[in-house]
Short mmCIF file of C-alpha atoms in Angstrom, two decimals:
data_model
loop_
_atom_site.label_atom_id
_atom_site.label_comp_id
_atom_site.label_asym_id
_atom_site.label_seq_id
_atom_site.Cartn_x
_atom_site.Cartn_y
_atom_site.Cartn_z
CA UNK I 6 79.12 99.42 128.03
CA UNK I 7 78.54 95.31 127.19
CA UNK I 8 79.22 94.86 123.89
CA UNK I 9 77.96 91.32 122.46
CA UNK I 10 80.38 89.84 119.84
CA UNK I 11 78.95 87.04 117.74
CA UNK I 12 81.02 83.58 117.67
CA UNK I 13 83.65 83.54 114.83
CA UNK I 14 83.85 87.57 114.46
CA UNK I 15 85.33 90.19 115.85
CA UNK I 16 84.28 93.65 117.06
CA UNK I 17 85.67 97.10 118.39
CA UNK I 18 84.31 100.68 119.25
CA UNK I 19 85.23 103.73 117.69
CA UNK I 20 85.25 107.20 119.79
CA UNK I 21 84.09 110.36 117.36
CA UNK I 22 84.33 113.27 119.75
CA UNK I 23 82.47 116.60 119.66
CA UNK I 24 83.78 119.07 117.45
CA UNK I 25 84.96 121.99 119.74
CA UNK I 26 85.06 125.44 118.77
CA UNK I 27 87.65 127.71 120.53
CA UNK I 28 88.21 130.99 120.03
CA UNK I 29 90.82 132.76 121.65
CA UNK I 30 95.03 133.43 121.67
CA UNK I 31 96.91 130.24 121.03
CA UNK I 32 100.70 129.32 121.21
CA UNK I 33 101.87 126.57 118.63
CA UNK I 34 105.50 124.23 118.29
CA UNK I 35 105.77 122.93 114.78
CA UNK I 36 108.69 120.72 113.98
CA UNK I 37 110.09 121.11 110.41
CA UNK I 38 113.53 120.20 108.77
CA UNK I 39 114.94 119.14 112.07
CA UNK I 40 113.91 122.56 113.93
CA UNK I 41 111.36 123.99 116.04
CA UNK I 42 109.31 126.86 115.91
CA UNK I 43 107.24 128.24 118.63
CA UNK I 44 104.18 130.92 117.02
CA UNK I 45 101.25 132.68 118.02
CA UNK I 46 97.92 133.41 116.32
CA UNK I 47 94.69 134.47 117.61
CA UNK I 48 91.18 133.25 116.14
CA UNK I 49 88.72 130.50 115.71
CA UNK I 50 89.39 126.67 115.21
CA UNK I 51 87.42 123.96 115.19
CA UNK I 52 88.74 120.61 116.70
CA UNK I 53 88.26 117.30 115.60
CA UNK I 54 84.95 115.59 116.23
CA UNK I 55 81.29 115.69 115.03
CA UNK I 56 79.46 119.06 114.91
CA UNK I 57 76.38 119.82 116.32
CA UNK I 58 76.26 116.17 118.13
CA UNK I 59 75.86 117.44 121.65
CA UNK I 60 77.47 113.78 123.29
CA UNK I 61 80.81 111.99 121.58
CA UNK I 62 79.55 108.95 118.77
CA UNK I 63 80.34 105.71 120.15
CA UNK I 64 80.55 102.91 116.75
CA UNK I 65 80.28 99.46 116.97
CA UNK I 66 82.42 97.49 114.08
CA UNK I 67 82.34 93.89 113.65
CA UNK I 68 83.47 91.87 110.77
CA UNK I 69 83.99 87.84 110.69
CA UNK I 70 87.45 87.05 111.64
CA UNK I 71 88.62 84.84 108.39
CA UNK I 72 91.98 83.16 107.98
CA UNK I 73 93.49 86.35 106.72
CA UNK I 74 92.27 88.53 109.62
CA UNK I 75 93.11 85.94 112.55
CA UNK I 76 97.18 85.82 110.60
CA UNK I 77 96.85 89.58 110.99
CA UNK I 78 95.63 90.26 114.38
CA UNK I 79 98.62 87.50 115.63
CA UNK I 80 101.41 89.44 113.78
CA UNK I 81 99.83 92.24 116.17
CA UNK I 82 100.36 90.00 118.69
CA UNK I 83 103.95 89.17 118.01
CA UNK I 84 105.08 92.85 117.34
CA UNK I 85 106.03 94.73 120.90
CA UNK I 86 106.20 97.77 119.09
CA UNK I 87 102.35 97.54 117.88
CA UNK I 88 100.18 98.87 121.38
CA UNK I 89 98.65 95.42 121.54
CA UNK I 90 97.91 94.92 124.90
CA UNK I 91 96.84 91.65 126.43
CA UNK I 92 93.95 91.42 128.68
CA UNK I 93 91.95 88.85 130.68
CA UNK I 94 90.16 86.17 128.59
CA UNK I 95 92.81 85.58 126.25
CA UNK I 96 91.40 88.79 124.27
CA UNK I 97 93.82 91.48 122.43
CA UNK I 98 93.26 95.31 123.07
CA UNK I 99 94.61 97.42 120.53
CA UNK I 100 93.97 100.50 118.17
CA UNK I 101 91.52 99.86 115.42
CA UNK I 102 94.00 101.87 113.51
CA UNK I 103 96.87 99.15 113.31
CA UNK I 104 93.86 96.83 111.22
CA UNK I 105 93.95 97.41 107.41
CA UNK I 106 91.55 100.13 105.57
CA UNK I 107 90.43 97.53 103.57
CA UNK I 108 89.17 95.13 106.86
CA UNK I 109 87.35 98.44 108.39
CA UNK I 110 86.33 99.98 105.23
CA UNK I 111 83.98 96.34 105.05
CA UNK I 112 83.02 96.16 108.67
CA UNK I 113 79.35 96.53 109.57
CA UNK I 114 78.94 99.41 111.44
CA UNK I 115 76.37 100.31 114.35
CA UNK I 116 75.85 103.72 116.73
CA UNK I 117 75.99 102.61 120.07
CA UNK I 118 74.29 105.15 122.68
CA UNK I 119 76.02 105.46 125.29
#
């Protein structure tokens, strides 16, 4: 996929997958209070994603990168712990998640199909 990003903004794809529906015997481990517990169940869930799309929704976000963006994106940068990841071009590749609500909440947003 070639995404296009306009001069002075920046962009990045979200992945909505399928909604799966299983039905069948599972085995679970929840943590709680510092112990585990291993239990069964049998039944139907529904997994994450997007029911009824029959492919995963690919979304491309851009918003212009202002003063306050750019100081946020370098903190990123700085922060070993944060999954930013260098790559070639002098870019940053990192979860959308680690940007603010607020910044993705005002992104424009377009389906890509992929």
């Amino acid at each position: 996929m070639t995404v296009n990003i306009r001069p002075g903004w920046v962009s990045w794809i979200e992945v909505s997958p399928v909604a799966r529906v299983l039905d069948g015997d599972f085995v679970y481990l929840r943590a709680a209070s510092g112990t585990r517990k291993i239990g069964k169940f049998s039944g139907v869930i529904e997994a994450p994603g997007i029911e009824g799309n029959l492919k995963d929704l690919y979304t491309l976000r851009s918003t212009p990168m202002t003063d306050a963006l750019a100081s946020e994106v370098r903190a990123l940068a700085g922060q070993a712990e944060s999954a930013a990841q260098a790559v070639d071009g002098g870019g940053l590749r990192f979860p959308a998640e680690l940007l603010s609500d607020d910044l993705r909440a005002q992104a424009e947003r377009y389906d890509l199909d992929h």
